[in-house]
Amino acid sequence: MATQSSEVQAALSRRYEAGFVTDIESLSLPPGLDEDTIRALSAIKEEPEWMTEWRLSAYRHWLTMRQPDWAHVRLAPIDFQAISYYSAPKNKPKSLDEVDPKLLETYEKLGVPLHERAKLAGVAVDAVFDSVSVATTAREQLAKVGVIFCSMSEAIREHGELVRQYLGSVVPQGDNFFAALNSAVFSDGSFVFIPKGVRCPMELSTYFRINAGHTGQFERTLIIAEEDAVVSYLEGCTAPMRDDNQLHAAVVELVALERASIKYSTVQNWYPGDENGKGGIYNFVTKRGECRGDDSRITWTQVETGSAITWKYPSCVLRGDRSVGEFHSVALTHHYQQADTGTKMIHVGRDTKSKIVAKGISAGRSQNSYRGLVKVEKGAVNARNHTRCDSILIGKKCGSHTYPYVEVKNPTAIVEHEATTSKISDDQLFYCRSRGIGEEDAVSMIVDGFCKQVFRELPMEFAVEAKKLLEVSLEGAIG
Amino acid sequence: MNTAAVVPFVESMRSAAAALRLPGSGLAWLDATRREAMQAFVAHGLPATRNELWKYTTVRGLAQRQYAPRDDKAANRPVDEALFPPEAMDGPRAVFVNGVFRSDLSRLDRLPDGVGLQSLSSALDAEPEPLRFLLGAPKDAGDDGFTLLNRALWADGVVLRVAAGVHVRGPLHVVHVGVAADAATAWHLRSLIELGDDARLAIVEHHVGEAAAGHLANLVCNIKLHEQAHLDWVGIQRAGADATLLRCTDIQLHDDATLDFHALELGGKLARHEIRVDLAGARSRFESRGAFVLHQRQHADTELLVTHRGRDTFSHASWRGVADDRARGVVHGRILVLPGADGADGGFYNKNLLLSPSAEIDTRPALEIYADEVRANHGATVGQLDENVLFYLRSRGIPLEMARRILVRAFCAVTLERIEPPSLREHCLALLVEQLREAST
């Protein structure tokens, strides 16, 4: 370990020698939330008047709402007045030496490039390294075809009309408790606009966009694909993000117009807390896509392994005729993690199709729930849905739950749901072991096979990392 | 919750509690239980759709209605023979008309040895103490507005006990009849069925009613099966077209006990049945098969909540539903496997046909698993009749309507196949066909 740290140290100090400046934002607001906080936040971000008003109306609505309690999760009450709604990251470790060795060990196992480790661990250097050049080239390339890809703050300043037109049109301000909070105080996020007929020349990812490297607790992402546009967006990273924040309430909105296609992939690995369930992130996210135009398509793919509590349901509103919604998910929980995740497929247009594949793996003392809604509205002639949920349990103390809701109001719809829950079969384990494969490896092989259907949907590099991530996350689950 | 005070329904129940002289009044523990339950009901009000078990069944319409506390003439009202299920004409039976036990219509004189069947009020008169565990039990978290109301206002019911080792041949019938009265009446019945070790019994529960009788029946039943006991239970529900029927059945199975349940839900305007099954004993088994066929504005809700508590328990449920016109069918099947319930094997399967653009099906299978040596599956589908099959039948000269009926009948009949004896099965099939014919006219 010592040699490694010194290597890292060496690498870091080289950068400094080269004249890199560490740029830490020094502005921060005191903890607490009221209208003044929001005005101040909006002022810091140099937002136009309408945006400030928009935030305020969301805040006023939020005040009338109660925190929901229907999810199958247990959490300590959240003190919303104790959170600082705009703050520069505090208490950052100065170098990798100060970072939890366990975290570094995980990076090692995942094969995260050395220069990225510092950034992921939240070391207080402007840890962009090689990505700077990558990002710059990427931006030039994107600008050439007319794709707008920037931070939300920048978009509000420079593409105000577009933002104003679409923001909150999929997830309204008062949609739910956390979405309302997010609408009032969101700090930053990504904005993507793919103009008519453009096939985005590369996979977009927050990795490449340096200016929103640390978007904080309340991210707001908006992706718009105009007619015939195609885009694939990757969110998150495969290595654990060190973060002291307790609550993450993000909102993601996708809009697909005629024949557009949006693919949104997430690998979420926020800090899950330690083996005793101490600490960790509350990840309460509202993600929703609207297939607004005919023949449009939205695909959600998620691999959820992190966070102490995950509470999110990436959804599709299939408004356009013949539009397609897909949801592929792997959710893994270990130790004391809790996940209540799933999707909603709302069929509104004619001949709409949706497909749900959800895989849950629970180990340790974790609780893992799938919760999904398939709703076929009256006018959704010939709607078609197939849902498949499988769960496996590893260990005696964990729980795995499935709560699907099926509501059908059109007689031409065909909706199918099936689910199974079981432990890893002894036969499969025995087979592997009899071929000389160790128990842990055997389990990870079986889990990998179990998740294959979802991994196939991920971009290649992500799929490889996701597979490794599951292995790492499951360590110590056996025996 | 203060708003509950102004709800006409709640008011009518409150005044019923004040006006009625209910069985067992004077027993301190019973009076206290009733009083507490009534207070809890007034505080609670009617179940709201926020309650997950009532998510798809709204009783907002009921809240504005008032019901008479009892039908004073129920003891003498003539009952149309045609209403009576023919297969219940011979053999032992208990008959309730508008919630009142009718000894003249019941036949309890030829009960086999070891079987005790009497009305709850007379059982309580004879010996209250053995019923205290049931009637004096404190309210629990699972109680909703209607079970609380039942605790407070039950006026009668059935107490059926089978002694250990007794195998009863032929089914017992319990018949609930709703006939038109001077005013729409609400009644609340509480029943207990208890089978001793290695006892065997078959029971058929009928709900029948006249079309114009817009009563509210609120029935709570506890079923307790001791070790190795076996119960065959068939519920045939064809309550009157204007009736509201709310049932809650609590079932507990001890080691090696088994229960086979068949349900046919055809009647009522609003019919809801909550079945809570506690597989407490090792190797206990619960199998259920049911079908509902709804038309016009009918609403039927089946809530099947199975808890696997003992080791190596088994549950299987297969339900099919058909909704036509503006009807709405709701099915919720939850399998809960508690920690330590290793070897549990649970399955819930629900298939539905939606036959009209204004009908709706809401199905919700759920698994909650807290143990790992477990197999749990569920499946749910909503679809319509296969056009190809319809075409095939029509190409053989079968008119469209008849072809549809044939297919729907076949779709539902699967759930009735195992009903014994065959005569009862035939009767159920006949009722099914009759309902389909009504639906298509």
PDB file of N, CA, C and O in Angstrom, chain A residues 72 367 373 378 393 395-396 398-423, chain B residues 52 55-56 342 354 356-357 359-384:
ATOM      1  N   HIS A  72     -40.498   0.238   0.722  1.00  0.00           N
ATOM      2  CA  HIS A  72     -40.085  -0.785   1.677  1.00  0.00           C
ATOM      3  C   HIS A  72     -38.667  -0.476   2.159  1.00  0.00           C
ATOM      4  O   HIS A  72     -37.737  -1.225   1.914  1.00  0.00           O
ATOM      5  N   GLN A 367     -32.177  -5.462   2.105  1.00  0.00           N
ATOM      6  CA  GLN A 367     -33.557  -5.606   1.622  1.00  0.00           C
ATOM      7  C   GLN A 367     -33.607  -5.064   0.204  1.00  0.00           C
ATOM      8  O   GLN A 367     -33.186  -3.944  -0.047  1.00  0.00           O
ATOM      9  N   LEU A 373     -44.995  -0.468 -12.043  1.00  0.00           N
ATOM     10  CA  LEU A 373     -46.373  -0.241 -12.473  1.00  0.00           C
ATOM     11  C   LEU A 373     -46.440  -0.352 -13.985  1.00  0.00           C
ATOM     12  O   LEU A 373     -45.629   0.245 -14.685  1.00  0.00           O
ATOM     13  N   LYS A 378     -57.019   4.006 -21.409  1.00  0.00           N
ATOM     14  CA  LYS A 378     -58.154   3.640 -22.239  1.00  0.00           C
ATOM     15  C   LYS A 378     -57.850   3.678 -23.739  1.00  0.00           C
ATOM     16  O   LYS A 378     -58.268   2.814 -24.494  1.00  0.00           O
ATOM     17  N   LEU A 393     -31.475 -14.782  -3.576  1.00  0.00           N
ATOM     18  CA  LEU A 393     -31.112 -14.464  -2.202  1.00  0.00           C
ATOM     19  C   LEU A 393     -29.820 -15.185  -1.878  1.00  0.00           C
ATOM     20  O   LEU A 393     -29.663 -16.356  -2.195  1.00  0.00           O
ATOM     21  N   GLY A 395     -27.819 -15.872   1.438  1.00  0.00           N
ATOM     22  CA  GLY A 395     -27.777 -15.731   2.892  1.00  0.00           C
ATOM     23  C   GLY A 395     -29.162 -15.699   3.498  1.00  0.00           C
ATOM     24  O   GLY A 395     -30.156 -15.484   2.812  1.00  0.00           O
ATOM     25  N   LYS A 396     -29.193 -15.903   4.797  1.00  0.00           N
ATOM     26  CA  LYS A 396     -30.473 -16.108   5.480  1.00  0.00           C
ATOM     27  C   LYS A 396     -31.096 -14.836   6.015  1.00  0.00           C
ATOM     28  O   LYS A 396     -32.249 -14.807   6.400  1.00  0.00           O
ATOM     29  N   CYS A 398     -31.275 -11.781   4.535  1.00  0.00           N
ATOM     30  CA  CYS A 398     -31.672 -10.731   3.611  1.00  0.00           C
ATOM     31  C   CYS A 398     -33.124 -10.926   3.177  1.00  0.00           C
ATOM     32  O   CYS A 398     -33.732 -11.961   3.439  1.00  0.00           O
ATOM     33  N   GLY A 399     -33.653  -9.935   2.510  1.00  0.00           N
ATOM     34  CA  GLY A 399     -35.026 -10.026   2.036  1.00  0.00           C
ATOM     35  C   GLY A 399     -35.105  -9.596   0.579  1.00  0.00           C
ATOM     36  O   GLY A 399     -34.339  -8.762   0.125  1.00  0.00           O
ATOM     37  N   SER A 400     -36.049 -10.207  -0.132  1.00  0.00           N
ATOM     38  CA  SER A 400     -36.223  -9.843  -1.526  1.00  0.00           C
ATOM     39  C   SER A 400     -37.712  -9.771  -1.802  1.00  0.00           C
ATOM     40  O   SER A 400     -38.447 -10.687  -1.467  1.00  0.00           O
ATOM     41  N   HIS A 401     -38.135  -8.684  -2.394  1.00  0.00           N
ATOM     42  CA  HIS A 401     -39.573  -8.445  -2.515  1.00  0.00           C
ATOM     43  C   HIS A 401     -39.941  -7.969  -3.914  1.00  0.00           C
ATOM     44  O   HIS A 401     -39.148  -7.322  -4.573  1.00  0.00           O
ATOM     45  N   THR A 402     -41.140  -8.296  -4.313  1.00  0.00           N
ATOM     46  CA  THR A 402     -41.604  -7.904  -5.636  1.00  0.00           C
ATOM     47  C   THR A 402     -43.007  -7.338  -5.511  1.00  0.00           C
ATOM     48  O   THR A 402     -43.895  -8.031  -5.017  1.00  0.00           O
ATOM     49  N   TYR A 403     -43.175  -6.113  -5.914  1.00  0.00           N
ATOM     50  CA  TYR A 403     -44.506  -5.497  -5.835  1.00  0.00           C
ATOM     51  C   TYR A 403     -44.907  -4.924  -7.191  1.00  0.00           C
ATOM     52  O   TYR A 403     -44.769  -3.728  -7.421  1.00  0.00           O
ATOM     53  N   PRO A 404     -45.379  -5.737  -8.078  1.00  0.00           N
ATOM     54  CA  PRO A 404     -45.797  -5.184  -9.363  1.00  0.00           C
ATOM     55  C   PRO A 404     -47.262  -4.747  -9.323  1.00  0.00           C
ATOM     56  O   PRO A 404     -48.073  -5.342  -8.617  1.00  0.00           O
ATOM     57  N   TYR A 405     -47.558  -3.701 -10.052  1.00  0.00           N
ATOM     58  CA  TYR A 405     -48.940  -3.238 -10.173  1.00  0.00           C
ATOM     59  C   TYR A 405     -49.292  -3.274 -11.653  1.00  0.00           C
ATOM     60  O   TYR A 405     -48.538  -2.759 -12.466  1.00  0.00           O
ATOM     61  N   VAL A 406     -50.405  -3.868 -11.973  1.00  0.00           N
ATOM     62  CA  VAL A 406     -50.833  -3.921 -13.364  1.00  0.00           C
ATOM     63  C   VAL A 406     -52.232  -3.335 -13.445  1.00  0.00           C
ATOM     64  O   VAL A 406     -53.154  -3.820 -12.790  1.00  0.00           O
ATOM     65  N   GLU A 407     -52.390  -2.276 -14.221  1.00  0.00           N
ATOM     66  CA  GLU A 407     -53.703  -1.638 -14.359  1.00  0.00           C
ATOM     67  C   GLU A 407     -54.024  -1.541 -15.839  1.00  0.00           C
ATOM     68  O   GLU A 407     -53.314  -0.861 -16.569  1.00  0.00           O
ATOM     69  N   VAL A 408     -55.070  -2.218 -16.238  1.00  0.00           N
ATOM     70  CA  VAL A 408     -55.368  -2.262 -17.664  1.00  0.00           C
ATOM     71  C   VAL A 408     -56.773  -1.741 -17.919  1.00  0.00           C
ATOM     72  O   VAL A 408     -57.735  -2.222 -17.327  1.00  0.00           O
ATOM     73  N   LYS A 409     -56.886  -0.759 -18.795  1.00  0.00           N
ATOM     74  CA  LYS A 409     -58.196  -0.193 -19.110  1.00  0.00           C
ATOM     75  C   LYS A 409     -58.535  -0.337 -20.574  1.00  0.00           C
ATOM     76  O   LYS A 409     -59.432   0.329 -21.054  1.00  0.00           O
ATOM     77  N   ASN A 410     -57.768  -1.111 -21.291  1.00  0.00           N
ATOM     78  CA  ASN A 410     -58.087  -1.289 -22.698  1.00  0.00           C
ATOM     79  C   ASN A 410     -58.103  -2.777 -23.028  1.00  0.00           C
ATOM     80  O   ASN A 410     -57.143  -3.484 -22.724  1.00  0.00           O
ATOM     81  N   PRO A 411     -59.202  -3.243 -23.648  1.00  0.00           N
ATOM     82  CA  PRO A 411     -59.340  -4.688 -23.843  1.00  0.00           C
ATOM     83  C   PRO A 411     -58.431  -5.266 -24.919  1.00  0.00           C
ATOM     84  O   PRO A 411     -58.374  -6.479 -25.060  1.00  0.00           O
ATOM     85  N   THR A 412     -57.740  -4.430 -25.665  1.00  0.00           N
ATOM     86  CA  THR A 412     -56.855  -4.994 -26.682  1.00  0.00           C
ATOM     87  C   THR A 412     -55.429  -5.145 -26.167  1.00  0.00           C
ATOM     88  O   THR A 412     -54.536  -5.548 -26.896  1.00  0.00           O
ATOM     89  N   ALA A 413     -55.234  -4.796 -24.925  1.00  0.00           N
ATOM     90  CA  ALA A 413     -53.874  -4.852 -24.376  1.00  0.00           C
ATOM     91  C   ALA A 413     -53.491  -6.275 -24.005  1.00  0.00           C
ATOM     92  O   ALA A 413     -54.338  -7.086 -23.643  1.00  0.00           O
ATOM     93  N   ILE A 414     -52.221  -6.544 -24.117  1.00  0.00           N
ATOM     94  CA  ILE A 414     -51.707  -7.811 -23.595  1.00  0.00           C
ATOM     95  C   ILE A 414     -50.586  -7.475 -22.621  1.00  0.00           C
ATOM     96  O   ILE A 414     -49.596  -6.857 -22.990  1.00  0.00           O
ATOM     97  N   VAL A 415     -50.801  -7.846 -21.390  1.00  0.00           N
ATOM     98  CA  VAL A 415     -49.822  -7.534 -20.356  1.00  0.00           C
ATOM     99  C   VAL A 415     -49.433  -8.819 -19.652  1.00  0.00           C
ATOM    100  O   VAL A 415     -50.299  -9.592 -19.244  1.00  0.00           O
ATOM    101  N   GLU A 416     -48.169  -9.057 -19.551  1.00  0.00           N
ATOM    102  CA  GLU A 416     -47.714 -10.275 -18.890  1.00  0.00           C
ATOM    103  C   GLU A 416     -46.683  -9.918 -17.838  1.00  0.00           C
ATOM    104  O   GLU A 416     -45.795  -9.108 -18.075  1.00  0.00           O
ATOM    105  N   HIS A 417     -46.820 -10.546 -16.716  1.00  0.00           N
ATOM    106  CA  HIS A 417     -45.838 -10.320 -15.660  1.00  0.00           C
ATOM    107  C   HIS A 417     -45.451 -11.659 -15.071  1.00  0.00           C
ATOM    108  O   HIS A 417     -46.294 -12.482 -14.780  1.00  0.00           O
ATOM    109  N   GLU A 418     -44.156 -11.876 -14.920  1.00  0.00           N
ATOM    110  CA  GLU A 418     -43.774 -13.071 -14.190  1.00  0.00           C
ATOM    111  C   GLU A 418     -42.602 -12.758 -13.288  1.00  0.00           C
ATOM    112  O   GLU A 418     -41.783 -11.891 -13.576  1.00  0.00           O
ATOM    113  N   ALA A 419     -42.551 -13.454 -12.186  1.00  0.00           N
ATOM    114  CA  ALA A 419     -41.478 -13.198 -11.237  1.00  0.00           C
ATOM    115  C   ALA A 419     -41.117 -14.473 -10.509  1.00  0.00           C
ATOM    116  O   ALA A 419     -41.965 -15.328 -10.273  1.00  0.00           O
ATOM    117  N   THR A 420     -39.871 -14.595 -10.177  1.00  0.00           N
ATOM    118  CA  THR A 420     -39.432 -15.730  -9.372  1.00  0.00           C
ATOM    119  C   THR A 420     -38.475 -15.226  -8.303  1.00  0.00           C
ATOM    120  O   THR A 420     -37.782 -14.235  -8.500  1.00  0.00           O
ATOM    121  N   THR A 421     -38.460 -15.916  -7.196  1.00  0.00           N
ATOM    122  CA  THR A 421     -37.479 -15.633  -6.156  1.00  0.00           C
ATOM    123  C   THR A 421     -36.940 -16.961  -5.655  1.00  0.00           C
ATOM    124  O   THR A 421     -37.713 -17.873  -5.379  1.00  0.00           O
ATOM    125  N   SER A 422     -35.645 -17.066  -5.584  1.00  0.00           N
ATOM    126  CA  SER A 422     -35.089 -18.300  -5.037  1.00  0.00           C
ATOM    127  C   SER A 422     -33.666 -18.027  -4.597  1.00  0.00           C
ATOM    128  O   SER A 422     -33.135 -16.950  -4.817  1.00  0.00           O
ATOM    129  N   LYS A 423     -33.058 -19.019  -3.971  1.00  0.00           N
ATOM    130  CA  LYS A 423     -31.644 -18.821  -3.686  1.00  0.00           C
ATOM    131  C   LYS A 423     -30.852 -19.442  -4.824  1.00  0.00           C
ATOM    132  O   LYS A 423     -31.414 -20.105  -5.697  1.00  0.00           O
TER     133      LYS A 423
ATOM    134  N   GLU B  52     -53.041   0.370   1.070  1.00  0.00           N
ATOM    135  CA  GLU B  52     -52.624  -0.449  -0.066  1.00  0.00           C
ATOM    136  C   GLU B  52     -53.609  -1.579  -0.361  1.00  0.00           C
ATOM    137  O   GLU B  52     -53.769  -1.986  -1.496  1.00  0.00           O
ATOM    138  N   LYS B  55     -56.446  -0.097  -2.427  1.00  0.00           N
ATOM    139  CA  LYS B  55     -55.957   0.832  -3.451  1.00  0.00           C
ATOM    140  C   LYS B  55     -56.917   0.958  -4.636  1.00  0.00           C
ATOM    141  O   LYS B  55     -57.117   2.031  -5.166  1.00  0.00           O
ATOM    142  N   TYR B  56     -57.482  -0.173  -5.051  1.00  0.00           N
ATOM    143  CA  TYR B  56     -58.306  -0.138  -6.254  1.00  0.00           C
ATOM    144  C   TYR B  56     -59.800  -0.255  -5.957  1.00  0.00           C
ATOM    145  O   TYR B  56     -60.602  -0.445  -6.850  1.00  0.00           O
ATOM    146  N   ASP B 342     -38.034 -21.681   6.237  1.00  0.00           N
ATOM    147  CA  ASP B 342     -37.275 -22.351   5.190  1.00  0.00           C
ATOM    148  C   ASP B 342     -38.104 -23.438   4.529  1.00  0.00           C
ATOM    149  O   ASP B 342     -38.965 -24.029   5.156  1.00  0.00           O
ATOM    150  N   LEU B 354     -60.055  -9.148 -20.566  1.00  0.00           N
ATOM    151  CA  LEU B 354     -60.734  -7.869 -20.573  1.00  0.00           C
ATOM    152  C   LEU B 354     -61.573  -7.834 -21.840  1.00  0.00           C
ATOM    153  O   LEU B 354     -61.035  -7.908 -22.937  1.00  0.00           O
ATOM    154  N   SER B 356     -64.203  -5.549 -22.643  1.00  0.00           N
ATOM    155  CA  SER B 356     -64.862  -4.323 -23.090  1.00  0.00           C
ATOM    156  C   SER B 356     -63.935  -3.131 -22.902  1.00  0.00           C
ATOM    157  O   SER B 356     -63.133  -3.094 -21.980  1.00  0.00           O
ATOM    158  N   PRO B 357     -64.093  -2.129 -23.776  1.00  0.00           N
ATOM    159  CA  PRO B 357     -63.211  -0.955 -23.679  1.00  0.00           C
ATOM    160  C   PRO B 357     -63.415  -0.169 -22.394  1.00  0.00           C
ATOM    161  O   PRO B 357     -62.560   0.620 -22.015  1.00  0.00           O
ATOM    162  N   ALA B 359     -64.124  -1.672 -19.420  1.00  0.00           N
ATOM    163  CA  ALA B 359     -63.843  -2.501 -18.242  1.00  0.00           C
ATOM    164  C   ALA B 359     -62.398  -2.290 -17.818  1.00  0.00           C
ATOM    165  O   ALA B 359     -61.602  -1.740 -18.559  1.00  0.00           O
ATOM    166  N   GLU B 360     -62.113  -2.698 -16.613  1.00  0.00           N
ATOM    167  CA  GLU B 360     -60.745  -2.526 -16.123  1.00  0.00           C
ATOM    168  C   GLU B 360     -60.328  -3.707 -15.259  1.00  0.00           C
ATOM    169  O   GLU B 360     -61.132  -4.255 -14.505  1.00  0.00           O
ATOM    170  N   ILE B 361     -59.070  -4.073 -15.386  1.00  0.00           N
ATOM    171  CA  ILE B 361     -58.502  -5.111 -14.529  1.00  0.00           C
ATOM    172  C   ILE B 361     -57.273  -4.535 -13.847  1.00  0.00           C
ATOM    173  O   ILE B 361     -56.427  -3.926 -14.493  1.00  0.00           O
ATOM    174  N   ASP B 362     -57.199  -4.711 -12.555  1.00  0.00           N
ATOM    175  CA  ASP B 362     -55.994  -4.311 -11.830  1.00  0.00           C
ATOM    176  C   ASP B 362     -55.477  -5.533 -11.097  1.00  0.00           C
ATOM    177  O   ASP B 362     -56.151  -6.069 -10.227  1.00  0.00           O
ATOM    178  N   THR B 363     -54.303  -5.967 -11.460  1.00  0.00           N
ATOM    179  CA  THR B 363     -53.780  -7.154 -10.788  1.00  0.00           C
ATOM    180  C   THR B 363     -52.436  -6.831 -10.178  1.00  0.00           C
ATOM    181  O   THR B 363     -51.669  -6.048 -10.710  1.00  0.00           O
ATOM    182  N   ARG B 364     -52.200  -7.431  -9.061  1.00  0.00           N
ATOM    183  CA  ARG B 364     -51.042  -7.034  -8.276  1.00  0.00           C
ATOM    184  C   ARG B 364     -50.516  -8.240  -7.521  1.00  0.00           C
ATOM    185  O   ARG B 364     -50.923  -8.518  -6.412  1.00  0.00           O
ATOM    186  N   PRO B 365     -49.645  -8.999  -8.125  1.00  0.00           N
ATOM    187  CA  PRO B 365     -49.054 -10.095  -7.388  1.00  0.00           C
ATOM    188  C   PRO B 365     -47.843  -9.539  -6.627  1.00  0.00           C
ATOM    189  O   PRO B 365     -47.150  -8.689  -7.149  1.00  0.00           O
ATOM    190  N   ALA B 366     -47.616  -9.966  -5.433  1.00  0.00           N
ATOM    191  CA  ALA B 366     -46.470  -9.425  -4.698  1.00  0.00           C
ATOM    192  C   ALA B 366     -45.754 -10.534  -3.944  1.00  0.00           C
ATOM    193  O   ALA B 366     -46.383 -11.479  -3.466  1.00  0.00           O
ATOM    194  N   LEU B 367     -44.457 -10.397  -3.872  1.00  0.00           N
ATOM    195  CA  LEU B 367     -43.660 -11.352  -3.105  1.00  0.00           C
ATOM    196  C   LEU B 367     -42.891 -10.569  -2.048  1.00  0.00           C
ATOM    197  O   LEU B 367     -42.285  -9.555  -2.356  1.00  0.00           O
ATOM    198  N   GLU B 368     -42.920 -11.055  -0.834  1.00  0.00           N
ATOM    199  CA  GLU B 368     -42.070 -10.471   0.206  1.00  0.00           C
ATOM    200  C   GLU B 368     -41.341 -11.619   0.865  1.00  0.00           C
ATOM    201  O   GLU B 368     -41.933 -12.428   1.572  1.00  0.00           O
ATOM    202  N   ILE B 369     -40.058 -11.681   0.631  1.00  0.00           N
ATOM    203  CA  ILE B 369     -39.323 -12.872   1.037  1.00  0.00           C
ATOM    204  C   ILE B 369     -38.234 -12.506   2.031  1.00  0.00           C
ATOM    205  O   ILE B 369     -37.376 -11.673   1.732  1.00  0.00           O
ATOM    206  N   TYR B 370     -38.260 -13.150   3.177  1.00  0.00           N
ATOM    207  CA  TYR B 370     -37.244 -12.886   4.201  1.00  0.00           C
ATOM    208  C   TYR B 370     -36.471 -14.146   4.575  1.00  0.00           C
ATOM    209  O   TYR B 370     -35.856 -14.214   5.619  1.00  0.00           O
ATOM    210  N   ALA B 371     -36.572 -15.188   3.771  1.00  0.00           N
ATOM    211  CA  ALA B 371     -35.826 -16.411   4.066  1.00  0.00           C
ATOM    212  C   ALA B 371     -35.184 -16.851   2.770  1.00  0.00           C
ATOM    213  O   ALA B 371     -35.586 -16.407   1.698  1.00  0.00           O
ATOM    214  N   ASP B 372     -34.155 -17.689   2.837  1.00  0.00           N
ATOM    215  CA  ASP B 372     -33.492 -17.979   1.570  1.00  0.00           C
ATOM    216  C   ASP B 372     -33.753 -19.369   0.986  1.00  0.00           C
ATOM    217  O   ASP B 372     -33.656 -19.550  -0.214  1.00  0.00           O
ATOM    218  N   GLU B 373     -34.134 -20.340   1.813  1.00  0.00           N
ATOM    219  CA  GLU B 373     -34.419 -21.661   1.246  1.00  0.00           C
ATOM    220  C   GLU B 373     -35.855 -21.650   0.736  1.00  0.00           C
ATOM    221  O   GLU B 373     -36.731 -22.290   1.313  1.00  0.00           O
ATOM    222  N   VAL B 374     -36.063 -20.942  -0.323  1.00  0.00           N
ATOM    223  CA  VAL B 374     -37.428 -20.596  -0.695  1.00  0.00           C
ATOM    224  C   VAL B 374     -37.622 -20.702  -2.193  1.00  0.00           C
ATOM    225  O   VAL B 374     -36.703 -20.451  -2.959  1.00  0.00           O
ATOM    226  N   ARG B 375     -38.812 -21.103  -2.577  1.00  0.00           N
ATOM    227  CA  ARG B 375     -39.193 -20.942  -3.978  1.00  0.00           C
ATOM    228  C   ARG B 375     -40.448 -20.117  -4.015  1.00  0.00           C
ATOM    229  O   ARG B 375     -41.447 -20.495  -3.415  1.00  0.00           O
ATOM    230  N   ALA B 376     -40.406 -19.027  -4.680  1.00  0.00           N
ATOM    231  CA  ALA B 376     -41.620 -18.212  -4.754  1.00  0.00           C
ATOM    232  C   ALA B 376     -41.762 -17.683  -6.174  1.00  0.00           C
ATOM    233  O   ALA B 376     -40.814 -17.153  -6.737  1.00  0.00           O
ATOM    234  N   ASN B 377     -42.916 -17.861  -6.736  1.00  0.00           N
ATOM    235  CA  ASN B 377     -43.164 -17.411  -8.102  1.00  0.00           C
ATOM    236  C   ASN B 377     -44.494 -16.712  -8.166  1.00  0.00           C
ATOM    237  O   ASN B 377     -45.396 -17.013  -7.395  1.00  0.00           O
ATOM    238  N   HIS B 378     -44.602 -15.814  -9.107  1.00  0.00           N
ATOM    239  CA  HIS B 378     -45.939 -15.377  -9.443  1.00  0.00           C
ATOM    240  C   HIS B 378     -45.996 -14.981 -10.908  1.00  0.00           C
ATOM    241  O   HIS B 378     -44.982 -14.738 -11.543  1.00  0.00           O
ATOM    242  N   GLY B 379     -47.185 -14.959 -11.413  1.00  0.00           N
ATOM    243  CA  GLY B 379     -47.363 -14.552 -12.789  1.00  0.00           C
ATOM    244  C   GLY B 379     -48.719 -13.897 -12.907  1.00  0.00           C
ATOM    245  O   GLY B 379     -49.670 -14.269 -12.217  1.00  0.00           O
ATOM    246  N   ALA B 380     -48.806 -12.893 -13.759  1.00  0.00           N
ATOM    247  CA  ALA B 380     -50.095 -12.246 -13.963  1.00  0.00           C
ATOM    248  C   ALA B 380     -50.188 -11.815 -15.420  1.00  0.00           C
ATOM    249  O   ALA B 380     -49.208 -11.340 -15.986  1.00  0.00           O
ATOM    250  N   THR B 381     -51.319 -12.010 -16.001  1.00  0.00           N
ATOM    251  CA  THR B 381     -51.504 -11.546 -17.372  1.00  0.00           C
ATOM    252  C   THR B 381     -52.862 -10.884 -17.510  1.00  0.00           C
ATOM    253  O   THR B 381     -53.804 -11.198 -16.774  1.00  0.00           O
ATOM    254  N   VAL B 382     -52.931  -9.960 -18.439  1.00  0.00           N
ATOM    255  CA  VAL B 382     -54.214  -9.391 -18.837  1.00  0.00           C
ATOM    256  C   VAL B 382     -54.238  -9.435 -20.356  1.00  0.00           C
ATOM    257  O   VAL B 382     -53.284  -8.999 -21.000  1.00  0.00           O
ATOM    258  N   GLY B 383     -55.291  -9.983 -20.915  1.00  0.00           N
ATOM    259  CA  GLY B 383     -55.350 -10.062 -22.365  1.00  0.00           C
ATOM    260  C   GLY B 383     -56.784 -10.180 -22.828  1.00  0.00           C
ATOM    261  O   GLY B 383     -57.715  -9.820 -22.104  1.00  0.00           O
ATOM    262  N   GLN B 384     -56.959 -10.664 -24.032  1.00  0.00           N
ATOM    263  CA  GLN B 384     -58.314 -10.838 -24.543  1.00  0.00           C
ATOM    264  C   GLN B 384     -58.391 -12.168 -25.273  1.00  0.00           C
ATOM    265  O   GLN B 384     -57.410 -12.880 -25.362  1.00  0.00           O
TER     266      GLN B 384
END
